[in-house]
Tab-separated table of C-alpha atoms and ligand atoms in Angstrom:
chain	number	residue	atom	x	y	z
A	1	UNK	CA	0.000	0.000	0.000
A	2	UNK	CA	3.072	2.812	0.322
A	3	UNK	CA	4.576	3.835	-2.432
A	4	UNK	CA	8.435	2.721	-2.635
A	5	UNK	CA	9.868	6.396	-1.932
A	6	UNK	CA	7.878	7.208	0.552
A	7	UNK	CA	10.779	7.745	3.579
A	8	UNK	CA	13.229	9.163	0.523
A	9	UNK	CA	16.447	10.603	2.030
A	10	UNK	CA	14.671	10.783	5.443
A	11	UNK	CA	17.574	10.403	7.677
A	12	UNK	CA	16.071	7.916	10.817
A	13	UNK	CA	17.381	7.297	14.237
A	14	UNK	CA	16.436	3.959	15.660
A	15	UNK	CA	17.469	2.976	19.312
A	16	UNK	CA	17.639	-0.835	20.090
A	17	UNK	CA	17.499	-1.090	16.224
A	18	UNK	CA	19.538	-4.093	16.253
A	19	UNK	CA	16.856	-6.414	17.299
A	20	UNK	CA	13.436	-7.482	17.580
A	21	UNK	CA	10.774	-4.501	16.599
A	22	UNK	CA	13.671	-1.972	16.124
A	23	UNK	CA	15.176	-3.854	13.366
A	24	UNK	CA	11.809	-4.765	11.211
A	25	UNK	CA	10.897	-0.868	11.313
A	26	UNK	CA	14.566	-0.165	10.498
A	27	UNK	CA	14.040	-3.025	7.622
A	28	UNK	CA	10.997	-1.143	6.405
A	29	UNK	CA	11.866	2.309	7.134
A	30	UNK	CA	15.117	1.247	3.940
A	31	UNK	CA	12.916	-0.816	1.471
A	32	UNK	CA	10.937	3.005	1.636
A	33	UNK	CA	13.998	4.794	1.047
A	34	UNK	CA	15.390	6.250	3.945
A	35	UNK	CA	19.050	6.442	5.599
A	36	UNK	CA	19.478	4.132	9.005
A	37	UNK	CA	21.298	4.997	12.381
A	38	UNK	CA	20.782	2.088	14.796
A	39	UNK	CA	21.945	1.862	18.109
A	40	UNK	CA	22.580	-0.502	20.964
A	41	UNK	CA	24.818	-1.434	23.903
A	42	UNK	CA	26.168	-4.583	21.675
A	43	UNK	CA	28.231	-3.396	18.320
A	44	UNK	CA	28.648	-7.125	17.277
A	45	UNK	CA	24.765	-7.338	17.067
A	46	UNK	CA	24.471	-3.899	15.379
A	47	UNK	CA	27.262	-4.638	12.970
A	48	UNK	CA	25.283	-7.917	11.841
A	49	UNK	CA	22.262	-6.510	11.648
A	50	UNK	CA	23.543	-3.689	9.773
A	51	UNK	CA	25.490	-5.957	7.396
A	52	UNK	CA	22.297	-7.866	6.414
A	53	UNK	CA	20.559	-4.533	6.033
A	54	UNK	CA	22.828	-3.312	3.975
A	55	UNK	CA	22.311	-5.708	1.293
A	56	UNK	CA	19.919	-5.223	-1.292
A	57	UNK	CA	18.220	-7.536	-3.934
A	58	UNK	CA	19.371	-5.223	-6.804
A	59	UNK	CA	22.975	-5.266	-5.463
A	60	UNK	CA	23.039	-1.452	-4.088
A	61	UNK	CA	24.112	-0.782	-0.889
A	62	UNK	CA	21.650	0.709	2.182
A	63	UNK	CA	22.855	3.606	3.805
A	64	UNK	CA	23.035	2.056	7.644
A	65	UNK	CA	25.254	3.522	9.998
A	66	UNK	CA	26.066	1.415	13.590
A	67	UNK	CA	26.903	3.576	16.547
A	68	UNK	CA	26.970	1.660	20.081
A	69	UNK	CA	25.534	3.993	23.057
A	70	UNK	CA	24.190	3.236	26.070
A	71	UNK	CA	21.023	5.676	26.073
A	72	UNK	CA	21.281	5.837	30.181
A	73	UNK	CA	24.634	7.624	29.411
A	74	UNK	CA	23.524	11.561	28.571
A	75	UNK	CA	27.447	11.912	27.209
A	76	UNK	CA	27.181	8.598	25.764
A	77	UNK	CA	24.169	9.983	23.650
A	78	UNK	CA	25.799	13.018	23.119
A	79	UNK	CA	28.397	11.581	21.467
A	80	UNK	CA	25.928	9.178	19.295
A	81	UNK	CA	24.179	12.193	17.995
A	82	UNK	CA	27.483	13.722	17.036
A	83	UNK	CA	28.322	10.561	15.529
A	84	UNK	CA	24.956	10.213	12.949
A	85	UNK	CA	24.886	14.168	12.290
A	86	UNK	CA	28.413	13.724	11.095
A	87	UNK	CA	27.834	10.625	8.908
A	88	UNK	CA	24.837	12.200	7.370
A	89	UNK	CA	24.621	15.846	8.192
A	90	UNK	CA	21.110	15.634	9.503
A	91	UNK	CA	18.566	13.661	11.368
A	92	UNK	CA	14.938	13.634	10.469
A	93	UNK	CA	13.466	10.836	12.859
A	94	UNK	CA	13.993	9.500	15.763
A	95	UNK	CA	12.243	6.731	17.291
A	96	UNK	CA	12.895	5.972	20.764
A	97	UNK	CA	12.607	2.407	20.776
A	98	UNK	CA	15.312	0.695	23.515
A	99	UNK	CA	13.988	-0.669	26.303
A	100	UNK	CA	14.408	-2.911	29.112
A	101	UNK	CA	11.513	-5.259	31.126
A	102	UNK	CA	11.164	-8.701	32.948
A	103	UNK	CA	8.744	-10.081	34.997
A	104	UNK	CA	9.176	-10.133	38.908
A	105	UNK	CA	6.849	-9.424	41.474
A	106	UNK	CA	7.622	-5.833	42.659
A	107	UNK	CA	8.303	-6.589	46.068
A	108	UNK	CA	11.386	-8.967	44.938
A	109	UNK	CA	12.894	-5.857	43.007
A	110	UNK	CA	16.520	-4.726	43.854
A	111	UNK	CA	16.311	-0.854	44.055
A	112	UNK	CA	19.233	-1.936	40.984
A	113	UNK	CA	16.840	-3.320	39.444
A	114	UNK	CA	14.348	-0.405	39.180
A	115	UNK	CA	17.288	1.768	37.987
A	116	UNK	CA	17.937	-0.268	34.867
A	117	UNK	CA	14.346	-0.294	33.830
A	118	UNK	CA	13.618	3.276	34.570
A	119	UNK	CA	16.987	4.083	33.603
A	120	UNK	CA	16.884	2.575	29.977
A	121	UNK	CA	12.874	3.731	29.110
A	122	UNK	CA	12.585	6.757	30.799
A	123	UNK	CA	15.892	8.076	31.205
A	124	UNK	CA	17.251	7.178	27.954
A	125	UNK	CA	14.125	8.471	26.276
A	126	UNK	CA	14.367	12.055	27.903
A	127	UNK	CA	17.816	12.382	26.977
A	128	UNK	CA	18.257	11.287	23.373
A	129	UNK	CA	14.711	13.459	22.618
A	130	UNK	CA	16.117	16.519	24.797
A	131	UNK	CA	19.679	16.200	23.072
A	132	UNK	CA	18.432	15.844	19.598
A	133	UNK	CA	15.553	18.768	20.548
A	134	UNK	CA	17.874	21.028	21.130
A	135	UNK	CA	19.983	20.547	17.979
A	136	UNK	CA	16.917	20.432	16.054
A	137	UNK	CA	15.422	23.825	17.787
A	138	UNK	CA	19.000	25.814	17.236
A	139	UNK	CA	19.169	24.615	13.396
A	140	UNK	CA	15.930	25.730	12.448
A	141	UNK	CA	14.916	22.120	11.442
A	142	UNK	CA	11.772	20.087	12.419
A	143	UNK	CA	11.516	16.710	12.741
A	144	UNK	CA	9.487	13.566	13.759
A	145	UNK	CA	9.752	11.567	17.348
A	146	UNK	CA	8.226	8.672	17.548
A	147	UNK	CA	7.967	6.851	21.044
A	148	UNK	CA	7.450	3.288	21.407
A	149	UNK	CA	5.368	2.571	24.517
A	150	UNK	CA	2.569	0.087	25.254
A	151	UNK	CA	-0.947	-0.162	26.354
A	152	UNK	CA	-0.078	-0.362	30.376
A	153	UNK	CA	1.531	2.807	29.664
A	154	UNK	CA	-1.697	4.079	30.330
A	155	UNK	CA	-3.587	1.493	32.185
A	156	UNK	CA	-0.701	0.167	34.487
A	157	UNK	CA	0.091	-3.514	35.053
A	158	UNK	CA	0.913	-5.697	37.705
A	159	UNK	CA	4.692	-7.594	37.334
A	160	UNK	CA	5.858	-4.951	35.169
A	161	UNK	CA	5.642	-1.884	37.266
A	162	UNK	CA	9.096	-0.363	36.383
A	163	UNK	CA	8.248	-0.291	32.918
A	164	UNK	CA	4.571	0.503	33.365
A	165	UNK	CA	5.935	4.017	35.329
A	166	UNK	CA	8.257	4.739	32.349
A	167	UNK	CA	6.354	4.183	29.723
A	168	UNK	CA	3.617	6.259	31.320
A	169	UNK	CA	6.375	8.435	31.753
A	170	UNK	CA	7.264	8.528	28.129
A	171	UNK	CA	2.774	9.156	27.004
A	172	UNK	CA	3.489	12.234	29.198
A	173	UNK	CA	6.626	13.326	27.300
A	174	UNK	CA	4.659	12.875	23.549
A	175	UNK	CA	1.936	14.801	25.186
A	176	UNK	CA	3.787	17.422	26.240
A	177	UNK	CA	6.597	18.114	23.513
A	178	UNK	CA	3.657	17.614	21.150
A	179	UNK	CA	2.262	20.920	22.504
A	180	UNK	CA	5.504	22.644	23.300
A	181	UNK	CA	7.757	21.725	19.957
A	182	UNK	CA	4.915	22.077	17.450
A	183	UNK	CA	6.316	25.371	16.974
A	184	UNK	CA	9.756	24.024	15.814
A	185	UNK	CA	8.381	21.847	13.438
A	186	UNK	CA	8.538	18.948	15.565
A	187	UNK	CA	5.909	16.002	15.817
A	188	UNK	CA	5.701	13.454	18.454
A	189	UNK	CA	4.209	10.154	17.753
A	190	UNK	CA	3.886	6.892	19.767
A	191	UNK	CA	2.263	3.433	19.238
A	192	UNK	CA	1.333	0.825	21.887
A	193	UNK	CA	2.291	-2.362	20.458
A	194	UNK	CA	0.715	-5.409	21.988
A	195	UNK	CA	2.085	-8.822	21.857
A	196	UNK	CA	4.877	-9.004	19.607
A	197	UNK	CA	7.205	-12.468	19.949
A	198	UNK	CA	10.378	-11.108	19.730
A	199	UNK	CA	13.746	-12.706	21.423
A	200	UNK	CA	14.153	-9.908	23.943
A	201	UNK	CA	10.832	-9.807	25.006
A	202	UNK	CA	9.852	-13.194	25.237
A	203	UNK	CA	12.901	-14.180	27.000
A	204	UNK	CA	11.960	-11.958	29.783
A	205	UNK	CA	8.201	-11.615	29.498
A	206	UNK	CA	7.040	-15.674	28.384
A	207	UNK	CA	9.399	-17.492	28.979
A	208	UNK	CA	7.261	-20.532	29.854
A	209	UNK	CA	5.223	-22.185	27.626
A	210	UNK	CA	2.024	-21.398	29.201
A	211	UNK	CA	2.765	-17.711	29.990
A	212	UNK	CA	3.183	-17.652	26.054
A	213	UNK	CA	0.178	-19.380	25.373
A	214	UNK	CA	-1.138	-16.610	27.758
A	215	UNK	CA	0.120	-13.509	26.073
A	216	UNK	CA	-2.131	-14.910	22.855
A	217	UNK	CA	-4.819	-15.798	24.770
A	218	UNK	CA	-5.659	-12.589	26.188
A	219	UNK	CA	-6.182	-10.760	22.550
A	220	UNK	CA	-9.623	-10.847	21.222
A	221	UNK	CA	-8.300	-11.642	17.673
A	222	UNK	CA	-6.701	-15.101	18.971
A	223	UNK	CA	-2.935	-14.448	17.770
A	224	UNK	CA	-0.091	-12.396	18.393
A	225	UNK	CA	1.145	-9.381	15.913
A	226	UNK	CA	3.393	-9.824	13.111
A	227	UNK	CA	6.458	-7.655	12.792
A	228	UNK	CA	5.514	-6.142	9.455
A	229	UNK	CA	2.507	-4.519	10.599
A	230	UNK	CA	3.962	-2.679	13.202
A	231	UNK	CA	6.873	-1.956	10.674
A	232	UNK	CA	3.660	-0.466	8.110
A	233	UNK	CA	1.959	1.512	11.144
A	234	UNK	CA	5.236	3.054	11.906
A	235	UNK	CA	6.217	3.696	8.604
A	236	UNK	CA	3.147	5.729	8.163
A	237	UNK	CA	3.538	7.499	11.128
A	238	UNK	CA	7.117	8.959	10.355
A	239	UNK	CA	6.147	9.864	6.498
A	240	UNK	CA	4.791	13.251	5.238
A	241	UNK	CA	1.728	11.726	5.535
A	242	UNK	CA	1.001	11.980	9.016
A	243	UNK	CA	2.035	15.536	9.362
A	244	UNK	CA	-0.896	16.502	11.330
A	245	UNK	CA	-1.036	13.605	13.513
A	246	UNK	CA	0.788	15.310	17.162
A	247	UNK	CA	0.992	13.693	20.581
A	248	UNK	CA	-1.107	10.698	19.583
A	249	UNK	CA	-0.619	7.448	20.335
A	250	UNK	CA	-1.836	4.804	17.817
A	251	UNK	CA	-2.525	0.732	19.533
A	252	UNK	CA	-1.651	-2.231	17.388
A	253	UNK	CA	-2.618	-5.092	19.719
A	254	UNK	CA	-5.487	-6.934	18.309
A	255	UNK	CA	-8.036	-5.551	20.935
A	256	UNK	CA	-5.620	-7.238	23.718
A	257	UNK	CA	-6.016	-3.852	26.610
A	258	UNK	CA	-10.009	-3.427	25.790
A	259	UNK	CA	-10.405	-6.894	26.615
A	260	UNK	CA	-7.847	-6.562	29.110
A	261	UNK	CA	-9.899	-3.194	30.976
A	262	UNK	CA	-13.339	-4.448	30.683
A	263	UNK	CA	-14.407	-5.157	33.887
A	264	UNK	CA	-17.050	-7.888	32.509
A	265	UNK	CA	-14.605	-9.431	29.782
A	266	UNK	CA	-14.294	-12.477	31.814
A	267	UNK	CA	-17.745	-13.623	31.154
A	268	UNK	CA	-16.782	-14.622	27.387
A	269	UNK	CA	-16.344	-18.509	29.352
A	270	UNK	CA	-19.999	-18.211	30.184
A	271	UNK	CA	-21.764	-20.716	27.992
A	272	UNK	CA	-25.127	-20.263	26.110
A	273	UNK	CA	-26.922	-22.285	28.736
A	274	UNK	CA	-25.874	-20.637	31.774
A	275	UNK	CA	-26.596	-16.642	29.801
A	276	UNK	CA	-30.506	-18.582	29.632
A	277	UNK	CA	-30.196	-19.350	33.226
A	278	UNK	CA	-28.743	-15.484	34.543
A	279	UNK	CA	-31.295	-13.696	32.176
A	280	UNK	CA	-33.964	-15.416	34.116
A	281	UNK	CA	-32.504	-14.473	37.145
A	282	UNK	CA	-31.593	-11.363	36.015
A	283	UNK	CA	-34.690	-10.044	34.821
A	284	UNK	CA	-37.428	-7.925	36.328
A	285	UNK	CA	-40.806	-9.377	37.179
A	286	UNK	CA	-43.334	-7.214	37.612
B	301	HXC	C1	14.626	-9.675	39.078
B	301	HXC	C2	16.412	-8.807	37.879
B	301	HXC	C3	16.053	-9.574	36.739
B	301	HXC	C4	14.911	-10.432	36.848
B	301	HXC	C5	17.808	-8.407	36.257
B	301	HXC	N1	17.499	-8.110	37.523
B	301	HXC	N2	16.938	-9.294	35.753
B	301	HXC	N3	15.702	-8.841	39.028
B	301	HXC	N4	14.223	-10.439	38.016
B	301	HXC	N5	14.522	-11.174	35.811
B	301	HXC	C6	18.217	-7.213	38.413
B	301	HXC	C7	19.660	-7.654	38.635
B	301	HXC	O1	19.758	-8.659	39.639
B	301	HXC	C8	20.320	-6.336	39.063
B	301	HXC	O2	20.036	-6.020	40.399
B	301	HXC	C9	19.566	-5.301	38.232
B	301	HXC	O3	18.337	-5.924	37.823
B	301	HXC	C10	20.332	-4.882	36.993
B	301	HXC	O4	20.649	-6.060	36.271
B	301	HXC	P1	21.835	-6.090	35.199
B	301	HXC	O5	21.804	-7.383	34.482
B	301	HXC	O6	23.119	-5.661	35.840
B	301	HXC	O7	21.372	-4.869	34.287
B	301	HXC	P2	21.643	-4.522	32.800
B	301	HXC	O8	22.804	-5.295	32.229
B	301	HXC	O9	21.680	-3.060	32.749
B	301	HXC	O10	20.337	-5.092	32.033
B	301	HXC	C11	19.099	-4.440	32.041
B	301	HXC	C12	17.943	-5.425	32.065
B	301	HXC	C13	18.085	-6.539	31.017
B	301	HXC	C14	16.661	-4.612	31.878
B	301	HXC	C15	17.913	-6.053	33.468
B	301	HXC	O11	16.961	-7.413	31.048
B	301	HXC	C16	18.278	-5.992	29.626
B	301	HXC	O12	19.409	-5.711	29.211
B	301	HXC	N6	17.189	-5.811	28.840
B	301	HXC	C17	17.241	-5.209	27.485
B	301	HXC	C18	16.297	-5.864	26.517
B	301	HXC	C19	14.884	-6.055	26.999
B	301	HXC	O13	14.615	-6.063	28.222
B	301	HXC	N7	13.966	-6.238	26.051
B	301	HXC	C20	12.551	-6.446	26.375
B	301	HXC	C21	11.749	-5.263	26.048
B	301	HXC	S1	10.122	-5.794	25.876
B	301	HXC	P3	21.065	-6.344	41.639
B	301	HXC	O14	20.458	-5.631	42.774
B	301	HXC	O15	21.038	-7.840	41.783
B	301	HXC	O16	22.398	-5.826	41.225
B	301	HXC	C22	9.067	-4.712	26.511
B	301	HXC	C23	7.644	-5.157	26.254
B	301	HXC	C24	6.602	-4.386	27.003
B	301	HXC	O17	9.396	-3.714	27.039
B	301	HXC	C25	5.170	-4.858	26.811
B	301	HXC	C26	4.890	-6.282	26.558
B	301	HXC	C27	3.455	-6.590	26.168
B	302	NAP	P1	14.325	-6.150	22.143
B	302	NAP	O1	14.649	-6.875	20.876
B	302	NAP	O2	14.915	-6.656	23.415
B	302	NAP	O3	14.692	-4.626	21.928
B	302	NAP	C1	15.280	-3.793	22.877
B	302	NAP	C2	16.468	-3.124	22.253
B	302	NAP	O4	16.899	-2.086	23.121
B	302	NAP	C3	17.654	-4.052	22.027
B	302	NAP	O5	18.133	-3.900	20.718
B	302	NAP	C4	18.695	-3.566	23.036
B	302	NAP	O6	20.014	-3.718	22.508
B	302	NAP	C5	18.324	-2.095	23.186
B	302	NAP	N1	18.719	-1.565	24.475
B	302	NAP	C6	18.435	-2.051	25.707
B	302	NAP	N2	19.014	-1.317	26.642
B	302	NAP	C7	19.654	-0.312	26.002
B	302	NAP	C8	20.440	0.785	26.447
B	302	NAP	N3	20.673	0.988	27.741
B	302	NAP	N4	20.943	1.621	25.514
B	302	NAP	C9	20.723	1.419	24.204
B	302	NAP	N5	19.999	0.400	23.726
B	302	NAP	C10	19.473	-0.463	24.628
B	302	NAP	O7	12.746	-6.125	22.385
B	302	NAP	P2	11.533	-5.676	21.441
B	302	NAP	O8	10.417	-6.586	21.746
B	302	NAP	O9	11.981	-5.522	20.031
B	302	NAP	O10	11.149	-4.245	22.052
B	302	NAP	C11	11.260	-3.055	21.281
B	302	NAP	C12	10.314	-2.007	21.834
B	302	NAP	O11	8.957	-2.452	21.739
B	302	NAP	C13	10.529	-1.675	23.308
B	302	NAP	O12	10.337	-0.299	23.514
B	302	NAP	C14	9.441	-2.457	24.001
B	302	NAP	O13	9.104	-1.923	25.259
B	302	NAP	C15	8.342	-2.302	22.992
B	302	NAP	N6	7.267	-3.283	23.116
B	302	NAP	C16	7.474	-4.565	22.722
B	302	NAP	C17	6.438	-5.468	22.815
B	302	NAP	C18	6.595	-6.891	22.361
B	302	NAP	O14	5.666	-7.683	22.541
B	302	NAP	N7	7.711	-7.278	21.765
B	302	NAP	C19	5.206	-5.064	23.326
B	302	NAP	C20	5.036	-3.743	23.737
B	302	NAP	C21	6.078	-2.852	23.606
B	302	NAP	P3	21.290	-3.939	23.475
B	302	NAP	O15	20.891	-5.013	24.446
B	302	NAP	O16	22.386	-4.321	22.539
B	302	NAP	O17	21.540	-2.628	24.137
């Protein structure tokens, strides 16, 4: 459905885009014809993704450039922006898209462990969107952030809480900038992703059988999503298209948190037989 230059010489910033979700937007975000920055703690793993990225089926070389940064590290980040602005003299988009989670029942957490969630989401967030900002702001150019959260971003979640409070934390920063930085010509985006098997994710989220079985079972469509069409959604997002969408945040999850937040959802077990039996006790007599 997009036409094949539709990201043309768009210069993109993806963090974490050597894996999982980062790397199939960063896979679209070429095929459309944009320029790639990925970054990551691990250079081996950006190297090899960028090495497979770089070839192409007609035998040209993609534009990707690897720079490893640890986003918790404001002169670490510093030094990655420096690093992509002088490899390709600008940056159009940046999507904030490194993160850290695992499951634990919050009382168990190490007050270590709450600092590399919060640290990597929040933190890391805030400081490559306030460093690039300000470049962006004293150059005169505008530009596109998009923020990858999730639905308990807005709705919370049990076993997750250090990434529910920075990703709620990162909603508020779309919000916000979306007001404040309109003026610069910048946009802030964000999409909710449900269920999306990746390594990183499942590793830390389902890593049991059942707990994976789970993860589907909770969305209202019956299966998980498939990298490409958060790869699309995104794509769209970032392009000229979208240019009036600010401080939204669009949910690809297959219904998962609506199912998930209604307080009657439960009751989809309840067979025809037994709905017979509660509407007769359920109903007035007069
Ligand atoms: C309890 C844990 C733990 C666990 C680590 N810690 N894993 N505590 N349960 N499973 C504790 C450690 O014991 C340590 O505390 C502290 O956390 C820091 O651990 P390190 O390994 O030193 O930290 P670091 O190397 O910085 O790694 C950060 C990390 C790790 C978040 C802990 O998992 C990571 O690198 N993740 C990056 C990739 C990732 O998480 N991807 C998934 C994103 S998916 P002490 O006190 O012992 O020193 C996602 C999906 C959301 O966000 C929505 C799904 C629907
Ligand atoms: P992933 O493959 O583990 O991606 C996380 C990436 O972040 C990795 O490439 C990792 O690389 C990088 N990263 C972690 N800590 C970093 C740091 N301190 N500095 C720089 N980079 C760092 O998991 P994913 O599933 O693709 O997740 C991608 C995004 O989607 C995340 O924002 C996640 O919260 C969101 N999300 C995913 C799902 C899902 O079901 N998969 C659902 C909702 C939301 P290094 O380890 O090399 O640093």
């Amino acid at each position: 459905m997009f036409e094949s230059g539709l990201l043309q010489g768009k210069v993109v910033l993806i963090t974490g885009g050597g894996t999982g979700l980062g790397r199939a937007m960063g896979e679209r975000f070429l095929e459309l014809g944009a320029k790639l920055a990925i970054c990551g703690r691990r250079l081996e793993v950006l190297e090899q993704t960028a090495k497979e990225m770089r070839e192409q089926a007609d035998g040209s070389e993609h534009d990707v450039l690897t720079v490893a940064c640890d986003v918790r590290d404001a002169s670490a980040v510093e030094g990655m922006l420096d690093a992509v602005l002088a490899h390709f003299g600008r940056i159009d988009v940046l999507v904030n898209n490194a993160a850290g989670n695992f499951i634990s029942p919050t009382e168990r957490l190490s007050m270590r462990a709450v600092d590399a969630v919060v640290g990597i989401v929040l933190h890391g967030t805030l400081y490559t969107t306030l460093e690039l900002g300000k470049r962006w702001i004293a150059s005169g150019q505008g530009g596109t952030v998009l923020n990858i959260v999730t639905s308990y971003a807005w709705t919370g979640s049990a076993y997750v809480v250090p990434s529910a409070v920075a990703k709620a934390g990162v909603l508020a920063m779309t919000r916000s900038l979306a007001v404040e930085w309109a003026p610069y010509g910048i946009r802030q985006v964000a999409i909710a992703p449900g269920p999306f098997p990746t390594e990183g994710a499942w590793s830390r989220l389902a890593p049991t059988p059942d707990l994976a079985m789970h993860a589907i079972d909770r969305v209202p469509l019956k299966r998980v999503g498939d990298k490409a069409e958060l790869a699309n959604l995104a794509s769209y997002l970032i392009s000229d298209y979208a240019g009036y969408i600010n401080g939204e945040v669009v949910t690809i999850d297959g219904g998962e948190w609506l199912q998930g937040a209604g307080e009657f959802s439960d009751l989809r077990s309840v067979t025809p037989e037994q709905w017979d039996r509660l509407r007769e006790m359920t109903q007035r007599r007069s």
